[in-house]
mmCIF file of C-alpha atoms in Angstrom:
data_model
loop_
_atom_site.group_PDB
_atom_site.id
_atom_site.type_symbol
_atom_site.label_atom_id
_atom_site.label_comp_id
_atom_site.label_asym_id
_atom_site.label_seq_id
_atom_site.Cartn_x
_atom_site.Cartn_y
_atom_site.Cartn_z
ATOM 1 C CA MET A 1 -6.991 2.580 27.031
ATOM 2 C CA GLU A 2 -4.048 4.649 28.212
ATOM 3 C CA ASN A 3 -0.730 2.937 27.670
ATOM 4 C CA LYS A 4 1.033 3.062 31.004
ATOM 5 C CA GLY A 5 3.761 0.502 30.557
ATOM 6 C CA GLU A 6 5.646 1.250 27.349
ATOM 7 C CA GLY A 7 8.049 4.056 26.568
ATOM 8 C CA THR A 8 9.165 5.331 23.191
ATOM 9 C CA GLU A 9 12.235 3.894 21.510
ATOM 10 C CA ALA A 10 14.140 7.067 22.382
ATOM 11 C CA GLN A 11 13.138 6.807 26.044
ATOM 12 C CA LYS A 12 14.343 3.212 26.153
ATOM 13 C CA TYR A 13 17.726 4.233 24.725
ATOM 14 C CA ILE A 14 18.013 7.004 27.324
ATOM 15 C CA TRP A 15 17.134 4.734 30.236
ATOM 16 C CA GLU A 16 19.500 2.033 29.033
ATOM 17 C CA GLY A 17 22.283 4.543 28.384
ATOM 18 C CA ALA A 18 25.394 4.269 30.533
ATOM 19 C CA ILE A 19 28.790 5.930 30.751
ATOM 20 C CA PRO A 20 31.899 3.760 31.259
ATOM 21 C CA LEU A 21 33.829 5.082 34.244
ATOM 22 C CA GLN A 22 37.394 4.413 35.284
ATOM 23 C CA ILE A 23 37.498 5.472 38.922
ATOM 24 C CA HIS A 24 40.814 6.078 40.680
ATOM 25 C CA LEU A 25 41.255 6.402 44.437
ATOM 26 C CA HIS A 26 42.965 9.704 45.243
ATOM 27 C CA GLU A 27 46.627 9.147 46.079
ATOM 28 C CA SER A 28 46.303 10.939 49.437
ATOM 29 C CA GLU A 29 43.903 8.217 50.625
ATOM 30 C CA VAL A 30 45.989 5.217 49.599
ATOM 31 C CA THR A 31 47.397 3.618 52.763
ATOM 32 C CA ASN A 32 49.115 0.554 51.327
ATOM 33 C CA LEU A 33 51.254 -0.397 48.358
ATOM 34 C CA PRO A 34 50.824 -1.215 45.631
ATOM 35 C CA ALA A 35 47.979 1.238 45.083
ATOM 36 C CA PRO A 36 44.686 -0.378 44.129
ATOM 37 C CA PRO A 37 43.819 -0.542 40.426
ATOM 38 C CA PRO A 38 41.030 1.700 39.154
ATOM 39 C CA ALA A 39 37.448 0.483 39.392
ATOM 40 C CA MET A 40 35.677 0.011 36.063
ATOM 41 C CA ILE A 41 31.948 0.748 36.333
ATOM 42 C CA LEU A 42 29.062 1.497 34.001
ATOM 43 C CA ALA A 43 27.173 4.487 35.400
ATOM 44 C CA PRO A 44 23.554 5.035 34.265
ATOM 45 C CA ARG A 45 23.066 8.349 32.475
ATOM 46 C CA ILE A 46 19.921 9.119 34.473
ATOM 47 C CA GLY A 47 21.589 8.199 37.781
ATOM 48 C CA TYR A 48 23.663 10.142 40.292
ATOM 49 C CA LEU A 49 27.290 9.578 41.279
ATOM 50 C CA PRO A 50 26.713 8.972 45.028
ATOM 51 C CA LEU A 51 24.503 6.004 44.118
ATOM 52 C CA LEU A 52 27.668 4.227 42.958
ATOM 53 C CA ALA A 53 28.959 4.121 46.542
ATOM 54 C CA GLN A 54 27.766 0.536 47.112
ATOM 55 C CA LYS A 55 30.028 -0.610 44.273
ATOM 56 C CA VAL A 56 32.960 1.760 44.701
ATOM 57 C CA GLU A 57 33.471 1.736 48.465
ATOM 58 C CA PRO A 58 33.961 -2.059 48.865
ATOM 59 C CA PHE A 59 36.417 -2.006 45.960
ATOM 60 C CA PHE A 60 38.730 0.470 47.747
ATOM 61 C CA SER A 61 37.915 -0.355 51.393
ATOM 62 C CA ASN A 62 41.224 -2.121 52.122
ATOM 63 C CA SER A 63 43.239 0.914 51.042
ATOM 64 C CA LEU A 64 41.376 3.640 52.960
ATOM 65 C CA PRO A 65 42.730 5.406 56.046
ATOM 66 C CA PRO A 66 40.786 5.242 59.337
ATOM 67 C CA GLY A 67 37.813 7.557 59.592
ATOM 68 C CA VAL A 68 34.259 8.144 58.461
ATOM 69 C CA ASP A 69 33.572 7.625 54.767
ATOM 70 C CA THR A 70 31.900 10.441 52.823
ATOM 71 C CA ILE A 71 32.133 9.735 49.122
ATOM 72 C CA TRP A 72 32.664 12.463 46.530
ATOM 73 C CA PHE A 73 34.103 12.595 43.029
ATOM 74 C CA GLU A 74 36.260 14.983 41.034
ATOM 75 C CA TYR A 75 37.236 15.385 37.402
ATOM 76 C CA ASN A 76 40.420 17.234 36.480
ATOM 77 C CA GLY A 77 40.485 18.679 39.999
ATOM 78 C CA LEU A 78 36.859 19.891 39.853
ATOM 79 C CA PRO A 79 34.561 18.500 42.595
ATOM 80 C CA LEU A 80 31.454 17.112 40.887
ATOM 81 C CA LYS A 81 28.038 18.289 42.042
ATOM 82 C CA TRP A 82 26.240 15.169 43.160
ATOM 83 C CA TYR A 83 22.672 16.361 42.473
ATOM 84 C CA ILE A 84 23.336 16.841 38.735
ATOM 85 C CA PRO A 85 22.590 13.615 36.789
ATOM 86 C CA THR A 86 25.713 11.719 35.770
ATOM 87 C CA GLY A 87 24.917 12.003 32.059
ATOM 88 C CA VAL A 88 24.542 15.771 32.326
ATOM 89 C CA LEU A 89 27.909 16.088 34.092
ATOM 90 C CA PHE A 90 29.530 14.054 31.323
ATOM 91 C CA ASP A 91 27.938 16.118 28.533
ATOM 92 C CA LEU A 92 28.863 19.350 30.272
ATOM 93 C CA LEU A 93 32.476 18.646 31.213
ATOM 94 C CA CYS A 94 33.617 16.418 28.341
ATOM 95 C CA ALA A 95 33.359 18.393 25.113
ATOM 96 C CA GLU A 96 35.040 15.496 23.352
ATOM 97 C CA PRO A 97 33.464 12.400 24.991
ATOM 98 C CA GLU A 98 36.118 10.603 27.050
ATOM 99 C CA ARG A 99 35.626 6.844 27.249
ATOM 100 C CA PRO A 100 36.211 5.589 29.793
ATOM 101 C CA TRP A 101 35.579 8.740 31.776
ATOM 102 C CA ASN A 102 38.450 9.037 34.255
ATOM 103 C CA LEU A 103 37.202 10.202 37.652
ATOM 104 C CA THR A 104 38.896 10.420 41.026
ATOM 105 C CA VAL A 105 37.010 9.274 44.102
ATOM 106 C CA HIS A 106 37.509 10.563 47.629
ATOM 107 C CA PHE A 107 36.232 9.258 50.950
ATOM 108 C CA ARG A 108 37.805 11.960 53.137
ATOM 109 C CA GLY A 109 38.079 15.754 53.062
ATOM 110 C CA TYR A 110 34.589 16.547 51.773
ATOM 111 C CA PRO A 111 34.710 20.017 50.090
ATOM 112 C CA GLY A 112 31.793 21.598 51.913
ATOM 113 C CA ASN A 113 32.724 25.005 50.506
ATOM 114 C CA VAL A 114 31.922 23.741 46.991
ATOM 115 C CA LEU A 115 29.405 20.912 47.432
ATOM 116 C CA THR A 116 26.232 20.728 49.475
ATOM 117 C CA PRO A 117 26.226 17.887 52.042
ATOM 118 C CA CYS A 118 25.337 14.414 50.809
ATOM 119 C CA ASP A 119 25.207 12.043 53.754
ATOM 120 C CA SER A 120 23.597 9.015 52.148
ATOM 121 C CA GLU A 121 21.338 7.693 49.409
ATOM 122 C CA ASP A 122 18.475 9.485 51.166
ATOM 123 C CA SER A 123 20.063 12.843 50.336
ATOM 124 C CA VAL A 124 19.964 11.959 46.636
ATOM 125 C CA LYS A 125 16.437 10.583 46.903
ATOM 126 C CA TRP A 126 14.997 13.715 48.492
ATOM 127 C CA SER A 127 16.865 15.946 46.066
ATOM 128 C CA PHE A 128 15.170 14.000 43.264
ATOM 129 C CA ILE A 129 11.729 14.191 44.908
ATOM 130 C CA ASN A 130 12.109 17.952 45.434
ATOM 131 C CA SER A 131 12.988 18.398 41.761
ATOM 132 C CA PHE A 132 9.958 16.283 40.880
ATOM 133 C CA LYS A 133 7.752 18.595 42.970
ATOM 134 C CA GLU A 134 9.282 21.643 41.318
ATOM 135 C CA ALA A 135 8.588 20.240 37.851
ATOM 136 C CA ALA A 136 4.990 19.480 38.821
ATOM 137 C CA TYR A 137 4.558 23.046 40.037
ATOM 138 C CA ILE A 138 5.908 24.478 36.789
ATOM 139 C CA ILE A 139 3.666 22.244 34.659
ATOM 140 C CA ASN A 140 0.441 22.302 36.680
ATOM 141 C CA GLY A 141 0.716 25.406 38.871
ATOM 142 C CA ASN A 142 0.823 23.201 41.974
ATOM 143 C CA CYS A 143 2.536 20.024 43.161
ATOM 144 C CA LYS A 144 -0.422 18.355 44.882
ATOM 145 C CA ASN A 145 -0.149 15.305 42.655
ATOM 146 C CA VAL A 146 3.390 14.620 43.912
ATOM 147 C CA MET A 147 2.650 15.640 47.510
ATOM 148 C CA ASN A 148 -0.283 13.195 47.589
ATOM 149 C CA MET A 149 1.731 10.198 46.361
ATOM 150 C CA SER A 150 1.468 7.199 48.632
ATOM 151 C CA GLN A 151 4.574 6.041 50.448
ATOM 152 C CA SER A 152 4.619 2.832 48.426
ATOM 153 C CA ASP A 153 4.417 4.754 45.131
ATOM 154 C CA GLN A 154 7.269 7.042 46.228
ATOM 155 C CA LEU A 155 9.402 4.019 47.047
ATOM 156 C CA GLU A 156 8.565 2.294 43.752
ATOM 157 C CA LEU A 157 9.290 5.487 41.819
ATOM 158 C CA TRP A 158 12.704 5.832 43.455
ATOM 159 C CA ARG A 159 13.445 2.124 43.048
ATOM 160 C CA SER A 160 12.683 2.428 39.320
ATOM 161 C CA ILE A 161 15.404 5.121 39.089
ATOM 162 C CA MET A 162 17.870 2.985 41.037
ATOM 163 C CA ASP A 163 17.164 -0.073 38.874
ATOM 164 C CA GLY A 164 16.764 1.768 35.553
ATOM 165 C CA ASN A 165 13.305 0.211 35.174
ATOM 166 C CA LEU A 166 11.425 2.366 32.641
ATOM 167 C CA ASP A 167 8.226 0.295 32.717
ATOM 168 C CA SER A 168 7.942 0.611 36.493
ATOM 169 C CA TYR A 169 8.664 4.330 36.303
ATOM 170 C CA LEU A 170 5.984 4.914 33.652
ATOM 171 C CA ARG A 171 3.455 2.910 35.641
ATOM 172 C CA ILE A 172 3.898 5.169 38.682
ATOM 173 C CA SER A 173 4.473 8.492 36.924
ATOM 174 C CA SER A 174 1.357 8.043 34.758
ATOM 175 C CA LYS A 175 -0.732 8.340 37.938
ATOM 176 C CA LEU A 176 0.542 11.893 38.361
ATOM 177 C CA LYS A 177 -1.083 12.971 35.068
ATOM 178 C CA PHE A 178 1.669 15.281 33.871
ATOM 179 C CA GLY A 179 0.415 14.629 30.355
ATOM 180 C CA ILE A 180 2.206 14.565 27.033
ATOM 181 C CA LEU A 181 3.393 17.784 25.453
ATOM 182 C CA VAL A 182 1.586 18.248 22.145
ATOM 183 C CA ASP A 183 1.873 21.492 20.214
ATOM 184 C CA ASP A 184 -0.691 22.407 17.574
ATOM 185 C CA PHE A 185 1.694 21.522 14.737
ATOM 186 C CA SER A 186 2.411 18.052 16.132
ATOM 187 C CA ARG A 187 -1.282 17.493 16.853
ATOM 188 C CA GLN A 188 -2.122 18.145 13.171
ATOM 189 C CA LEU A 189 0.552 15.690 12.054
ATOM 190 C CA ASN A 190 -0.749 13.025 14.443
ATOM 191 C CA ILE A 191 -4.328 13.454 13.290
ATOM 192 C CA SER A 192 -3.238 12.974 9.677
ATOM 193 C CA SER A 193 -1.357 9.792 10.598
ATOM 194 C CA PRO A 194 -3.923 7.076 11.454
ATOM 195 C CA LYS A 195 -1.248 4.668 12.692
ATOM 196 C CA SER A 196 0.463 7.080 15.055
ATOM 197 C CA PRO A 197 0.376 6.084 18.766
ATOM 198 C CA GLU A 198 -1.268 9.332 19.736
ATOM 199 C CA SER A 199 -4.023 9.116 17.124
ATOM 200 C CA THR A 200 -4.742 5.601 18.382
ATOM 201 C CA GLN A 201 -4.732 6.845 21.943
ATOM 202 C CA ASN A 202 -7.135 9.663 21.054
ATOM 203 C CA ALA A 203 -9.496 7.150 19.498
ATOM 204 C CA ASP A 204 -9.553 5.048 22.653
ATOM 205 C CA GLY A 205 -9.713 7.843 25.205
ATOM 206 C CA PRO A 206 -9.165 11.505 25.970
ATOM 207 C CA ALA A 207 -6.462 13.413 24.128
ATOM 208 C CA PRO A 208 -3.116 13.850 25.863
ATOM 209 C CA ALA A 209 -2.874 16.836 28.151
ATOM 210 C CA LYS A 210 -1.318 19.929 26.633
ATOM 211 C CA THR A 211 0.984 21.981 28.786
ATOM 212 C CA GLY A 212 2.349 25.420 28.125
ATOM 213 C CA ARG A 213 5.201 25.422 30.667
ATOM 214 C CA ILE A 214 8.176 23.084 30.311
ATOM 215 C CA PRO A 215 10.665 22.624 33.193
ATOM 216 C CA VAL A 216 14.181 23.207 31.830
ATOM 217 C CA ARG A 217 17.586 23.272 33.478
ATOM 218 C CA LEU A 218 20.126 24.944 31.259
ATOM 219 C CA TYR A 219 23.871 24.653 31.840
ATOM 220 C CA VAL A 220 25.862 27.247 29.913
ATOM 221 C CA ARG A 221 29.596 26.646 29.713
ATOM 222 C CA THR A 222 31.285 29.898 28.726
ATOM 223 C CA ILE A 223 34.541 29.769 26.793
ATOM 224 C CA ASN A 224 36.784 32.724 25.984
ATOM 225 C CA GLU A 225 39.315 30.934 23.782
ATOM 226 C CA ASP A 226 38.350 29.831 20.292
ATOM 227 C CA PHE A 227 38.822 26.203 19.206
ATOM 228 C CA ASP A 228 38.103 24.150 16.100
ATOM 229 C CA GLU A 229 38.159 20.636 17.575
ATOM 230 C CA LEU A 230 36.132 19.636 20.630
ATOM 231 C CA GLU A 231 39.165 17.944 22.152
ATOM 232 C CA ASP A 232 40.831 21.375 22.279
ATOM 233 C CA ALA A 233 38.102 22.903 24.450
ATOM 234 C CA PRO A 234 39.607 24.293 27.683
ATOM 235 C CA VAL A 235 39.226 22.312 30.895
ATOM 236 C CA VAL A 236 36.632 23.515 33.395
ATOM 237 C CA ASP A 237 38.570 24.260 36.573
ATOM 238 C CA SER A 238 35.818 26.094 38.459
ATOM 239 C CA TRP A 239 32.031 26.015 38.632
ATOM 240 C CA ASP A 240 32.193 29.778 38.113
ATOM 241 C CA ARG A 241 32.627 28.963 34.419
ATOM 242 C CA ILE A 242 29.242 27.216 34.355
ATOM 243 C CA SER A 243 26.021 29.221 34.361
ATOM 244 C CA TYR A 244 23.056 27.355 35.808
ATOM 245 C CA ILE A 245 19.674 28.602 34.627
ATOM 246 C CA ASN A 246 16.388 27.278 35.980
ATOM 247 C CA ARG A 247 13.898 28.818 33.575
ATOM 248 C CA PRO A 248 10.684 27.247 32.208
ATOM 249 C CA VAL A 249 9.870 27.452 28.517
ATOM 250 C CA GLU A 250 6.409 28.795 27.749
ATOM 251 C CA ILE A 251 4.704 27.422 24.656
ATOM 252 C CA HIS A 252 1.676 29.110 23.132
ATOM 253 C CA GLY A 253 -0.176 27.196 20.441
ATOM 254 C CA ASP A 254 -0.272 29.207 17.230
ATOM 255 C CA GLY A 255 -0.401 26.423 14.659
ATOM 256 C CA LYS A 256 3.330 26.591 13.942
ATOM 257 C CA CYS A 257 6.018 24.082 14.750
ATOM 258 C CA PHE A 258 7.754 25.202 17.945
ATOM 259 C CA THR A 259 11.365 24.078 17.500
ATOM 260 C CA LEU A 260 14.374 23.590 19.724
ATOM 261 C CA TYR A 261 15.744 26.826 18.275
ATOM 262 C CA ASP A 262 12.562 28.631 19.382
ATOM 263 C CA ALA A 263 13.014 27.215 22.885
ATOM 264 C CA ILE A 264 16.658 28.285 23.084
ATOM 265 C CA THR A 265 15.793 31.829 22.025
ATOM 266 C CA LYS A 266 13.274 31.933 24.882
ATOM 267 C CA LEU A 267 15.749 30.466 27.349
ATOM 268 C CA LEU A 268 18.572 32.807 26.350
ATOM 269 C CA PRO A 269 16.864 35.943 25.034
ATOM 270 C CA GLU A 270 19.875 38.065 25.957
ATOM 271 C CA PHE A 271 21.819 36.403 23.143
ATOM 272 C CA PHE A 272 19.121 36.757 20.528
ATOM 273 C CA GLY A 273 18.455 40.464 20.769
ATOM 274 C CA GLU A 274 15.504 39.997 23.121
ATOM 275 C CA LYS A 275 15.280 41.387 26.612
ATOM 276 C CA LEU A 276 14.262 39.720 29.829
ATOM 277 C CA PRO A 277 11.138 41.107 31.525
ATOM 278 C CA PRO A 278 11.785 43.618 34.303
ATOM 279 C CA LYS A 279 12.049 42.172 37.792
ATOM 280 C CA ASP A 280 8.602 43.538 38.627
ATOM 281 C CA ASP A 281 7.106 41.626 35.687
ATOM 282 C CA VAL A 282 8.261 38.198 36.888
ATOM 283 C CA SER A 283 5.205 36.058 37.489
ATOM 284 C CA LYS A 284 4.154 34.942 40.941
ATOM 285 C CA GLU A 285 4.577 31.318 39.817
ATOM 286 C CA GLU A 286 8.262 31.860 38.915
ATOM 287 C CA VAL A 287 8.897 33.520 42.285
ATOM 288 C CA GLU A 288 7.227 30.655 44.139
ATOM 289 C CA VAL A 289 9.145 28.056 42.141
ATOM 290 C CA GLU A 290 12.403 29.851 42.973
ATOM 291 C CA GLN A 291 11.473 29.740 46.666
ATOM 292 C CA ARG A 292 11.105 25.974 46.424
ATOM 293 C CA LEU A 293 14.730 25.490 45.393
ATOM 294 C CA SER A 294 17.376 24.229 47.782
ATOM 295 C CA PRO A 295 19.546 26.957 49.372
ATOM 296 C CA GLU A 296 22.388 26.316 46.919
ATOM 297 C CA GLU A 297 20.046 26.336 43.926
ATOM 298 C CA THR A 298 18.336 29.485 45.188
ATOM 299 C CA ASN A 299 21.677 31.260 45.462
ATOM 300 C CA LYS A 300 22.544 30.118 41.950
ATOM 301 C CA SER A 301 19.185 31.201 40.597
ATOM 302 C CA ASN A 302 19.682 34.661 42.074
ATOM 303 C CA THR A 303 23.394 35.327 41.634
ATOM 304 C CA GLU A 304 24.209 33.312 38.533
ATOM 305 C CA GLN A 305 20.996 34.200 36.744
ATOM 306 C CA SER A 306 21.935 37.858 37.055
ATOM 307 C CA GLY A 307 25.735 37.648 36.883
ATOM 308 C CA GLU A 308 26.156 34.645 34.629
ATOM 309 C CA MET A 309 23.680 35.971 32.096
ATOM 310 C CA LEU A 310 26.116 38.786 31.353
ATOM 311 C CA ASN A 311 28.551 36.370 29.779
ATOM 312 C CA GLU A 312 26.560 33.531 28.267
ATOM 313 C CA GLY A 313 25.857 32.687 24.702
ATOM 314 C CA ILE A 314 24.805 29.656 22.566
ATOM 315 C CA VAL A 315 26.297 26.514 19.569
ATOM 316 C CA SER A 316 27.982 26.553 16.197
ATOM 317 C CA CYS A 317 25.838 29.402 15.076
ATOM 318 C CA SER A 318 26.591 33.044 15.600
ATOM 319 C CA VAL A 319 24.042 34.758 17.779
ATOM 320 C CA SER A 320 24.903 38.357 18.639
ATOM 321 C CA ASP A 321 27.764 40.585 19.741
ATOM 322 C CA GLY A 322 30.417 38.033 18.772
ATOM 323 C CA THR A 323 28.752 35.280 20.816
ATOM 324 C CA GLU A 324 28.781 31.845 19.200
ATOM 325 C CA ILE A 325 27.146 28.590 20.206
ATOM 326 C CA LYS A 326 29.842 25.959 19.739
ATOM 327 C CA LEU A 327 27.832 22.975 20.953
ATOM 328 C CA LEU A 328 24.393 22.045 22.278
ATOM 329 C CA ARG A 329 23.961 18.629 23.838
ATOM 330 C CA ILE A 330 20.979 16.811 25.374
ATOM 331 C CA GLN A 331 21.331 13.248 26.699
ATOM 332 C CA GLY A 332 24.592 12.880 24.797
ATOM 333 C CA ILE A 333 22.861 13.888 21.548
ATOM 334 C CA GLU A 334 23.662 16.990 19.513
ATOM 335 C CA PRO A 335 20.249 17.606 17.931
ATOM 336 C CA LYS A 336 19.502 19.888 15.019
ATOM 337 C CA MET A 337 18.010 23.175 16.111
ATOM 338 C CA GLU A 338 14.967 22.752 13.834
ATOM 339 C CA ILE A 339 13.773 19.577 15.601
ATOM 340 C CA PRO A 340 10.264 19.963 17.143
ATOM 341 C CA PHE A 341 10.656 20.866 20.800
ATOM 342 C CA ALA A 342 7.689 18.666 21.768
ATOM 343 C CA TRP A 343 9.623 15.607 20.566
ATOM 344 C CA VAL A 344 12.721 16.668 22.507
ATOM 345 C CA VAL A 345 10.750 17.098 25.736
ATOM 346 C CA ASN A 346 8.724 13.895 25.472
ATOM 347 C CA ASN A 347 11.712 11.718 24.600
ATOM 348 C CA LEU A 348 14.797 13.280 26.207
ATOM 349 C CA MET A 349 13.642 14.640 29.566
ATOM 350 C CA ASN A 350 15.046 13.144 32.755
ATOM 351 C CA PRO A 351 12.862 11.134 35.163
ATOM 352 C CA GLU A 352 12.225 14.149 37.420
ATOM 353 C CA HIS A 353 10.510 15.765 34.397
ATOM 354 C CA PHE A 354 13.217 18.358 33.753
ATOM 355 C CA LEU A 355 14.859 18.733 30.377
ATOM 356 C CA HIS A 356 18.600 19.232 30.954
ATOM 357 C CA ILE A 357 20.357 21.153 28.168
ATOM 358 C CA CYS A 358 24.125 21.707 28.008
ATOM 359 C CA VAL A 359 25.348 24.610 25.894
ATOM 360 C CA TYR A 360 28.952 25.567 25.075
ATOM 361 C CA VAL A 361 29.207 29.266 24.354
ATOM 362 C CA LYS A 362 32.148 31.152 22.886
ATOM 363 C CA ILE A 363 32.193 34.673 24.284
ATOM 364 C CA GLN A 364 34.218 37.401 22.609
ATOM 365 C CA GLU A 365 36.275 39.135 25.253
ATOM 366 C CA PRO A 366 35.959 42.916 25.327
ATOM 367 C CA ILE A 367 38.866 44.858 23.854
ATOM 368 C CA THR A 368 40.616 46.952 26.464
ATOM 369 C CA ILE A 369 42.362 50.157 25.492
#
């Protein structure tokens, strides 16, 4: 029988993971004295900042000026993109983890020139569902399984994210038959281990599905100044310093262990002496996936993927041309590069089936004469 209700130990840790926030109301929106104290909240790693509105808004309601509330957050003056999971934002912007994470909340003056509109919880929900469809398309070549979900299953899936209920999520997502990523190397190990969950599963039913395309969202934070301690990493004052790359990883079974390092070299070939395929060689599937992105993501995929790639690199290992990867972080973890990529995907991906990877890259500035 297929196990639909239990996650791995790593998945449970991820779903239970939370970031302590200390949220301050921006001084321009304080209408009475003394100013309200900061709100202390635990934010789920897999959640999204706007979903905290039901807790944050009542806390500050007596201090707000008249007007319509539109919640948004900033960190060190940088407006935070609401459709990026909270845990990813923390990993990306806090080189040295800051606990509690000090954020500023606003209810007025929404920065529409930086952030896409987020009117309500529904905006977050449909952003999540669209990402889910995109992941399905990358994995299966179509998103019919997500498109054909019943209304009740969609609601239960979203409620599982809101409540952090892994069992409920697995019960619904198992119906979509995304399958488990198993490379040839891992399959051989599982066969030789009679007590492994997958060998047991294979004995009771069909083998897990094997996929060759993994949905990945890569966030490359480029740094020009060198630093020895993470706490000395420069503050991100503009999203222009972050490269956003939406690029699937293709895995071809060859009997070898496909590692995280192998995946990173595929994701960032320009830093490993490899070259990207010419524009004409981009597959139809990648073009269609790009067309499914939101307008902001499409612009990023086009402009940043061409412009940002010119100044990206990878973590505490030298790569090429003076580029150095200072840090690689997934779900708050800094994994070794030789870890099997199949394990990373199956245990550390987010609920929308994307693996979010944050990379800090030291770029050597060109010498001008």
